[in-house]
Coordinates of C-alpha atoms in Angstrom, one line a residue:
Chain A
X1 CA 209.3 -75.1 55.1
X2 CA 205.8 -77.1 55.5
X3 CA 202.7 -76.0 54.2
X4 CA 204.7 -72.7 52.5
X5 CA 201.8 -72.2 49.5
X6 CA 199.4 -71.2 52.1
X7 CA 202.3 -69.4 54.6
X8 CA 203.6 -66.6 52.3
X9 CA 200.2 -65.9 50.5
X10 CA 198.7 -65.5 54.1
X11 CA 202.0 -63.3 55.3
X12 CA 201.5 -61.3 51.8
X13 CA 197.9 -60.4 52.4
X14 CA 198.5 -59.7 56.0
X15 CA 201.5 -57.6 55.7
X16 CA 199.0 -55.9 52.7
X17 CA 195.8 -55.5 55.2
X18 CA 197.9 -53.7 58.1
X19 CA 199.6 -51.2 55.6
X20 CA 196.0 -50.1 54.2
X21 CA 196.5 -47.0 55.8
X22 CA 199.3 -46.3 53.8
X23 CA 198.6 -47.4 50.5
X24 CA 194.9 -46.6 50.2
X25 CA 195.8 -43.0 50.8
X26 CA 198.9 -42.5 48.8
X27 CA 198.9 -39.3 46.8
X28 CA 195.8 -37.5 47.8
X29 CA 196.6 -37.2 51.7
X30 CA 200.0 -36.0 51.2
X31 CA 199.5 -32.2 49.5
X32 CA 198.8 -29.7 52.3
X33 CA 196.0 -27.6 52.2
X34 CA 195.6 -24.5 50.4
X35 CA 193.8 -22.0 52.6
X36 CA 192.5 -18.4 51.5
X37 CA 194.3 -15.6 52.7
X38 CA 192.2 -12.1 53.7
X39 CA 192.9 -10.5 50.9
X40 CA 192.5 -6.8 52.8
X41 CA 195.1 -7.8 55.5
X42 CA 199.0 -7.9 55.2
X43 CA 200.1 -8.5 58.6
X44 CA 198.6 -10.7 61.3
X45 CA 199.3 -10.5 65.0
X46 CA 202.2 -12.7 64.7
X47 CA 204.9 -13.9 62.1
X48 CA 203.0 -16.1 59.8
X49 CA 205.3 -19.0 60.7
X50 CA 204.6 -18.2 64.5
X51 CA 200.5 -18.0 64.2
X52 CA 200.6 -21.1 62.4
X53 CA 202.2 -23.2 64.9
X54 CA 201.2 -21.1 68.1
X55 CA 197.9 -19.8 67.3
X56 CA 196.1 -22.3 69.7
X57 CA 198.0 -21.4 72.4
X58 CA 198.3 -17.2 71.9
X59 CA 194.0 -18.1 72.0
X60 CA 194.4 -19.6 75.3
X61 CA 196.4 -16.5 76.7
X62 CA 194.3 -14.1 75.1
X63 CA 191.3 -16.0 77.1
X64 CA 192.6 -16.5 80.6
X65 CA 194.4 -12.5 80.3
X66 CA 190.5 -11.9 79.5
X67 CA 188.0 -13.4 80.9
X68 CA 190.2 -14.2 83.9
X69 CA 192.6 -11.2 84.4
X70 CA 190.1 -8.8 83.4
X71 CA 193.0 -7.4 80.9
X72 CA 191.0 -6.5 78.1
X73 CA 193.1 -4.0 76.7
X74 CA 193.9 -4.4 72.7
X75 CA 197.1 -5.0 72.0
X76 CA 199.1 -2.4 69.4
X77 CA 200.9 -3.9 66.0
X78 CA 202.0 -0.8 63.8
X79 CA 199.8 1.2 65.1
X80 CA 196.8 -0.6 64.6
X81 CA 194.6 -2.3 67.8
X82 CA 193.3 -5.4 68.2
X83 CA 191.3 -6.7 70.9
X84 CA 192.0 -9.9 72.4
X85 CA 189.4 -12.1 70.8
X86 CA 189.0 -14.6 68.8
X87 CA 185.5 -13.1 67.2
X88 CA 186.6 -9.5 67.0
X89 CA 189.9 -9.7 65.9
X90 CA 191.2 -13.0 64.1
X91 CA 187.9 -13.6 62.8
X92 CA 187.4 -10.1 61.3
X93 CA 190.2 -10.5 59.0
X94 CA 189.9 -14.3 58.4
X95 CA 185.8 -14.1 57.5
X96 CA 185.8 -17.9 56.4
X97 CA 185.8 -20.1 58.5
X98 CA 185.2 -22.9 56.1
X99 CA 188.2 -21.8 53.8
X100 CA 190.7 -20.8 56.8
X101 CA 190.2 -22.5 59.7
X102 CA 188.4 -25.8 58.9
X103 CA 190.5 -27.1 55.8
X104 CA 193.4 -27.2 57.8
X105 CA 191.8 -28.7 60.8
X106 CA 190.0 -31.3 58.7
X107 CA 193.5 -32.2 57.0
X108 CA 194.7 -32.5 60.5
X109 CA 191.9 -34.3 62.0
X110 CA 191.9 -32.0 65.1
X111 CA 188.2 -30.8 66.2
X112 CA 188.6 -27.3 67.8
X113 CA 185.7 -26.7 70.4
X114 CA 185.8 -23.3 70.1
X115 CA 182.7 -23.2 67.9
X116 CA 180.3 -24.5 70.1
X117 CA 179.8 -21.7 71.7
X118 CA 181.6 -18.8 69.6
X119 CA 180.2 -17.7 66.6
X120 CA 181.9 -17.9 63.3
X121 CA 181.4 -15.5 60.0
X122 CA 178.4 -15.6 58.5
X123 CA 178.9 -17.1 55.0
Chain B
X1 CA 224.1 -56.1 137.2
X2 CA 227.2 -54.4 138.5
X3 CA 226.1 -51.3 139.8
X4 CA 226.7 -49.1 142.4
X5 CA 224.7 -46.0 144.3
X6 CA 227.3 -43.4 142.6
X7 CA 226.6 -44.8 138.9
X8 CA 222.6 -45.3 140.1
X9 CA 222.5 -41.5 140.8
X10 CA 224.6 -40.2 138.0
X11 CA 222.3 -42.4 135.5
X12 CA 218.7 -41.6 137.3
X13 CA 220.4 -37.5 137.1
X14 CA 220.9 -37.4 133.6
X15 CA 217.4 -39.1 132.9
X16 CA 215.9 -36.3 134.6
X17 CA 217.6 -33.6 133.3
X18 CA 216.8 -35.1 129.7
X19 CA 213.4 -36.0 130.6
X20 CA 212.6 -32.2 131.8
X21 CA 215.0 -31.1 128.3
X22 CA 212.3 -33.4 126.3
X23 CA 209.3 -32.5 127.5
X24 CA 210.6 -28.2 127.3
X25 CA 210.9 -29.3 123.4
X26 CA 207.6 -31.0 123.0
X27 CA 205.7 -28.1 124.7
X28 CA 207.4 -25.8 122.2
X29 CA 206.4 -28.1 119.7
X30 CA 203.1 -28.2 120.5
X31 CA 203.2 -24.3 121.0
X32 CA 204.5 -23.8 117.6
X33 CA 201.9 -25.9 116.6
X34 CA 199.3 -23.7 118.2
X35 CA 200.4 -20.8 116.8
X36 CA 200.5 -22.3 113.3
X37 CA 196.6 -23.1 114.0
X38 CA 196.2 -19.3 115.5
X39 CA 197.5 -17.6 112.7
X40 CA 195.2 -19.8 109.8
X41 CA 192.1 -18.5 111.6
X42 CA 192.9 -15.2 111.9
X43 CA 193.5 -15.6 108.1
X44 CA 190.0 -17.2 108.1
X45 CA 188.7 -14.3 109.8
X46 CA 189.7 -11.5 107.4
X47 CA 188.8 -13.8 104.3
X48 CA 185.5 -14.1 106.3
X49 CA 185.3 -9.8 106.8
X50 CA 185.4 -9.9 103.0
X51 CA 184.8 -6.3 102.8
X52 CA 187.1 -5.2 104.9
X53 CA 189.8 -6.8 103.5
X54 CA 188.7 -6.0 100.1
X55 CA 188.5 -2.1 101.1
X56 CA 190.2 0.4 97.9
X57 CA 189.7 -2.5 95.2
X58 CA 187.2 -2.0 92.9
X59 CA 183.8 -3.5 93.8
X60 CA 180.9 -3.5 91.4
X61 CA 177.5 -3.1 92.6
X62 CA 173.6 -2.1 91.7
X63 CA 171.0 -0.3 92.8
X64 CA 166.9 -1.2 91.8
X65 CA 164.5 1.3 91.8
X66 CA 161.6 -1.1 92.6
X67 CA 158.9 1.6 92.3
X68 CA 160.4 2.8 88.9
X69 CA 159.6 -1.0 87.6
X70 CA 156.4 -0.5 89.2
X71 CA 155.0 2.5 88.0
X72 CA 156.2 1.8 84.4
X73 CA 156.0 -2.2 83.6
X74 CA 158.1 -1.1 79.8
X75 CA 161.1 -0.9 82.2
X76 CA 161.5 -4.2 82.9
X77 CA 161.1 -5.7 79.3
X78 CA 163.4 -3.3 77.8
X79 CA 165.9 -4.3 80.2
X80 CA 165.6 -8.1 79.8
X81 CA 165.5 -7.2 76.5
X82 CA 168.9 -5.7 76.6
X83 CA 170.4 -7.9 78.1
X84 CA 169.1 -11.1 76.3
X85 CA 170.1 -9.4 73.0
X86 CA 173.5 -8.6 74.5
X87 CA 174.4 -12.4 75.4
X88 CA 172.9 -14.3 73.4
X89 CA 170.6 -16.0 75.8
X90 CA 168.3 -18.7 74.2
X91 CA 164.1 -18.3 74.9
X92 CA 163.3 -21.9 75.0
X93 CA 159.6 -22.6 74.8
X94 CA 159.5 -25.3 77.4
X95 CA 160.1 -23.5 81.1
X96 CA 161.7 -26.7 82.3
X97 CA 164.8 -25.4 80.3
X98 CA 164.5 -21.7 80.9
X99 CA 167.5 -19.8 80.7
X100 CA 168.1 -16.8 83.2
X101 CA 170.6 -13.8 83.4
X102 CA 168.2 -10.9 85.0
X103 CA 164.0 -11.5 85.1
X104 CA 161.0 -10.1 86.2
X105 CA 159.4 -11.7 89.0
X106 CA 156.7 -11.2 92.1
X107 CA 158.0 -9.4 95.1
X108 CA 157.3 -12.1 97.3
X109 CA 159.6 -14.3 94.7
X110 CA 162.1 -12.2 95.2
X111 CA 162.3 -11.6 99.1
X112 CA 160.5 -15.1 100.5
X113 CA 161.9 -13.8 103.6
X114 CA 159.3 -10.4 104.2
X115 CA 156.0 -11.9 103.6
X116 CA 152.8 -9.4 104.1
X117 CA 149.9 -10.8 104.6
X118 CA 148.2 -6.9 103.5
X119 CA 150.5 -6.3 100.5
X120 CA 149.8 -3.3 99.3
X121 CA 148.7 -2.9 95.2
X122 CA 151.5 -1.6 93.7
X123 CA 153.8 -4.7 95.1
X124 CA 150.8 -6.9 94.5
X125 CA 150.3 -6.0 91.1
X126 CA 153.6 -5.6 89.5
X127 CA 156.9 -7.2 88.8
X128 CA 160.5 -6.2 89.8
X129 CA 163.9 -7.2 88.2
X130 CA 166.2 -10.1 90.1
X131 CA 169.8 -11.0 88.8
X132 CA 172.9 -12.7 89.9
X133 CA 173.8 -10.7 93.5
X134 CA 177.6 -11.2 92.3
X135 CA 177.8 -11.7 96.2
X136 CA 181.4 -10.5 97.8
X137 CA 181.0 -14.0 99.7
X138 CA 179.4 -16.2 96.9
X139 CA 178.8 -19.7 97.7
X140 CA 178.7 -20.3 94.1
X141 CA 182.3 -19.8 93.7
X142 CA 183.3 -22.0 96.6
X143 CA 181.3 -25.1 95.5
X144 CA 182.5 -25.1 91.7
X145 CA 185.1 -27.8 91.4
X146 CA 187.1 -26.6 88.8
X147 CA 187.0 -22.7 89.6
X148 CA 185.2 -22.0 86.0
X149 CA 183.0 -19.4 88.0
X150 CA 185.0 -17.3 90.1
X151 CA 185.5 -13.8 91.6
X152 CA 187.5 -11.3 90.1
X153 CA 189.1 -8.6 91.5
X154 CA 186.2 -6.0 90.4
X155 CA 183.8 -8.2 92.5
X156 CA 182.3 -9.5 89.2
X157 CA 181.0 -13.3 89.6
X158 CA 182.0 -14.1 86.2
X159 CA 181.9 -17.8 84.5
X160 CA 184.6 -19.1 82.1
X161 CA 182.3 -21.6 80.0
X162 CA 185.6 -23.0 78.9
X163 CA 185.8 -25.0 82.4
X164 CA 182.6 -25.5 82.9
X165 CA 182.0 -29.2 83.2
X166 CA 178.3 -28.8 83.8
X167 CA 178.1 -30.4 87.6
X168 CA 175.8 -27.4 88.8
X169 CA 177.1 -27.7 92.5
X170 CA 177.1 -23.8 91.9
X171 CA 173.9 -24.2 91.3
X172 CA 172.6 -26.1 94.3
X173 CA 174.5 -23.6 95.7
X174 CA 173.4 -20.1 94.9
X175 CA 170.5 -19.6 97.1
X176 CA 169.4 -16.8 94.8
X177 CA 168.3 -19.4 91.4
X178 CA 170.5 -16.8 89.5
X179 CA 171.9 -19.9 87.4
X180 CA 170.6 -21.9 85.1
X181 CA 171.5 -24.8 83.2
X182 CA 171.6 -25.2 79.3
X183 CA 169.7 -28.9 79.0
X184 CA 169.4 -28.6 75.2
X185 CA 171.6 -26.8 72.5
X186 CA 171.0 -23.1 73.2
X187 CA 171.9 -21.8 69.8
X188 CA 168.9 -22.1 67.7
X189 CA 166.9 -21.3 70.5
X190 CA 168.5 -17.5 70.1
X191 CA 166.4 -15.0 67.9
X192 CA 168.8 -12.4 66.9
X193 CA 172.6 -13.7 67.2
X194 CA 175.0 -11.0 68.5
X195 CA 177.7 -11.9 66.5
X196 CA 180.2 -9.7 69.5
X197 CA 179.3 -12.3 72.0
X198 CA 179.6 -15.6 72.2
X199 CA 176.8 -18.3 72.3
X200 CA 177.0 -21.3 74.8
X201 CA 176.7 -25.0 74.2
X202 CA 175.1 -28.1 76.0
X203 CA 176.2 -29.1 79.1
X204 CA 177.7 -25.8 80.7
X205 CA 175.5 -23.7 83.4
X206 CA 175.2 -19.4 83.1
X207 CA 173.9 -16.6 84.5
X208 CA 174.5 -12.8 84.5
X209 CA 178.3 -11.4 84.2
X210 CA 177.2 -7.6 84.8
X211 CA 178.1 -7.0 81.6
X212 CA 182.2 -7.4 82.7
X213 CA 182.6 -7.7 78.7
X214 CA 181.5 -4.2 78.6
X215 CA 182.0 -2.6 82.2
X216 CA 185.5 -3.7 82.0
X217 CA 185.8 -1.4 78.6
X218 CA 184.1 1.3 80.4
X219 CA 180.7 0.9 79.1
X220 CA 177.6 0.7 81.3
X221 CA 175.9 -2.8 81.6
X222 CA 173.2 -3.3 78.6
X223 CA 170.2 -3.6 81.3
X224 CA 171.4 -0.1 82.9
X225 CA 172.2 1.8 79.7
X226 CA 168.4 0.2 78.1
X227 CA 166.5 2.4 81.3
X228 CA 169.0 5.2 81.9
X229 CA 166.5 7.7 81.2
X230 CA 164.2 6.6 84.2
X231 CA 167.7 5.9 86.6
X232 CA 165.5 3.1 88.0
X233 CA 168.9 0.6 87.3
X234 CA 172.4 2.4 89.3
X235 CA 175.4 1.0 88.5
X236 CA 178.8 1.9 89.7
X237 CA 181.6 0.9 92.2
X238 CA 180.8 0.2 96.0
X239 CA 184.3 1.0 97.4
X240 CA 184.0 4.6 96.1
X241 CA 182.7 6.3 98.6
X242 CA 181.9 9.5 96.1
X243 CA 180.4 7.5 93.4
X244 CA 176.7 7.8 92.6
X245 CA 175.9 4.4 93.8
X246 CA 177.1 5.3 97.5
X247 CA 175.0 8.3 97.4
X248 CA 171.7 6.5 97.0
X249 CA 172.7 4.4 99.7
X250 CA 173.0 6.6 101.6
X251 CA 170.0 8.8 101.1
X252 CA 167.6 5.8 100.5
X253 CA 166.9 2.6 102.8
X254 CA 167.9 -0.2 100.6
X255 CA 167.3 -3.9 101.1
X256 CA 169.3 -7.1 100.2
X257 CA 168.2 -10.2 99.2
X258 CA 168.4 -12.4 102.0
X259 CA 171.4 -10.8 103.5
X260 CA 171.1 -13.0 106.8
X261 CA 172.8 -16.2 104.3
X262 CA 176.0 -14.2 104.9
X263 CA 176.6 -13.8 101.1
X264 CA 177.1 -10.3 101.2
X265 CA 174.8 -9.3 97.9
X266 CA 176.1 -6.6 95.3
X267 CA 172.5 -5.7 94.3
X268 CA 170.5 -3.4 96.5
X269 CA 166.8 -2.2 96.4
X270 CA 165.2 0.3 97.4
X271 CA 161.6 -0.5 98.1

């Protein structure tokens, strides 16, 4: 091969440059969040594996049944009601939004409008 | 050509017949057709008839006491008051970005369409309350490209901010300036934050919802419930014929505004 010295140096540092991604966050991107639990709540309005993956779109429902429908009425989980809202129900139990909703988000890298107009927790 | 007067006749026969069999199908056709256009614009005409139509649904509505607001001027602040502290609506300091749901303003304001060149003191003097007409025809709701405001079955105007791509068609189209537009950040314009009820951002337009939040629970709008002592704000449903609404309209002469627009207005006044 001609002018190798300067060939497989180059390849090296570009195969190196395009896997920075990779490498320069190895370890620290990899362990999921830990998010704080309410500590007064058991249940929520779905199975925890459920609400985790689902919750955006359940929020979705609960605003077109609501603002849309006009079918405000709470819905009943053992006995107890909840209204269909995010500020009066999920965020009466979950009362950080910095330590619930955000460290997931920020580990996903998803921005969630819903806080330009609703109102989180005060802190 | 080979032909002969027997074959000629037989041919120029059939053409006919086929000819008369064609056009029978094209004029029912074009029948069908008509009827297809007949039956669109009757459908026209009862969407049109609104009320009618609508008859049995729910169909919120409100009567204003104007002389109530004019004999005691506290009225009218403690129900913008109300209402503003309900929703969240922003006092901005410039006008240019002033943000309405249900203000006091000048009779003439309010009805451009009755000027009097003697008005008398009382209208001179004082201010009355004007809000979204939630109109049982509202243009609003037909120019909005992506149906964020709309009309619900109640007869509530209502807006879904989520949707909202901040066009204001609906507001070039309201003829009542019941909408505004948020230029800036409304937020930290906000005093005291009801943390029950959202905020709104940049970029979407708003107005008054009749409280549906609350009416839809079975609560009384914020603005009525502030002055239900005086009863100068009524609120209640239209298409009852026994509620307490319908009974003041029928004992007092109550006025629209600018009901010749054909918006059929949800908010009456009795001057």
């Amino acid at each position: 091969m001609y002018d190798s010295g300067k060939i497989i140096p180059g390849l090296i540092i570009f195969v190196l440059f395009i896997t920075i991604p990779i490498w320069y966050n190895r370890g620290g991107a990899s362990t999921a969040p830990k998010i704080e639990l309410p500590k007064d709540a058991k249940t929520c309005v779905l199975p925890a594996a459920e609400i985790r993956a689902e919750h955006m779109k359940l929020l979705n429902v609960w605003r077109d049944e609501v603002l849309r429908d006009g079918k405000r009425a709470a819905i009943t989980i053992e006995g107890k009601q909840y209204p269909k809202s995010l500020m009066l129900t999920c965020m009466k139990c979950h009362t950080s939004k910095k330590q619930f909703c955000d460290k997931c988000h920020t580990y996903a890298s998803v921005e969630p409008y819903c806080w330009d107009c609703h109102l989180a927790p005060v802190e | 050509m080979d032909t002969n007067r027997r074959n000629f006749l037989k041919v120029a026969g059939i053409s006919t017949l086929a000819g008369l069999g064609g056009t029978a199908v094209v004029d029912r056709l074009v029948a069908g057709a008509g009827m297809a256009q007949a039956s669109t614009s009757t459908s026209h005409g009862t969407e049109q008839a609104g009320t009618a139509a609508k008859a049995g649904a729910t169909r919120y509505g409100m009567v204003i006491d104007i002389k109530k607001f004019y004999q005691d001027p506290s009225l009218g602040e403690k129900a913008v008051k109300a209402c503003h502290q309900a929703h969240n609506v922003p006092n901005f300091p410039d006008k240019r970005d002033e943000i309405k749901w249900i203000w006091m303003t000048k009779f003439e304001n309010a009805f451009p369409e009755k000027p009097n060149l003697y008005q008398d003191e009382a209208t001179a003097n004082n201010q009355l309350p004007i809000l979204c007409n939630h109109c049982d025809n509202p243009p609003c709701v037909r120019a909005c490209p992506t149906k964020a405001t709309f009309r619900g079955d109640d007869g509530i105007v209502g807006m879904d901010y989520h949707r909202c791509i901040g066009c204001r068609f609906c507001m070039a189209a309201c003829p009542y300036g019941s909408r505004s537009f948020n230029w800036r950040d409304p937020r930290s314009f906000v005093a005291n934050l009801n943390r029950d009820y959202p905020a709104r951002t940049r970029g979407v337009v708003e107005k008054c919802n009749f409280c549906v939040e609350r009416v839809q629970i079975g609560q009384l709008p914020a603005c009525v419930e502030a002055v239900s002592e005086s009863k100068a704000l009524i609120f209640g449903n239209l298409n009852d014929p026994n509620s307490e609404l319908r009974k003041i309209l029928k004992e007092k002469h109550t006025i629209q505004r600018n009901p010749s627009l054909g918006t059929l207005p949800s908010v009456f006044y009795i001057v």
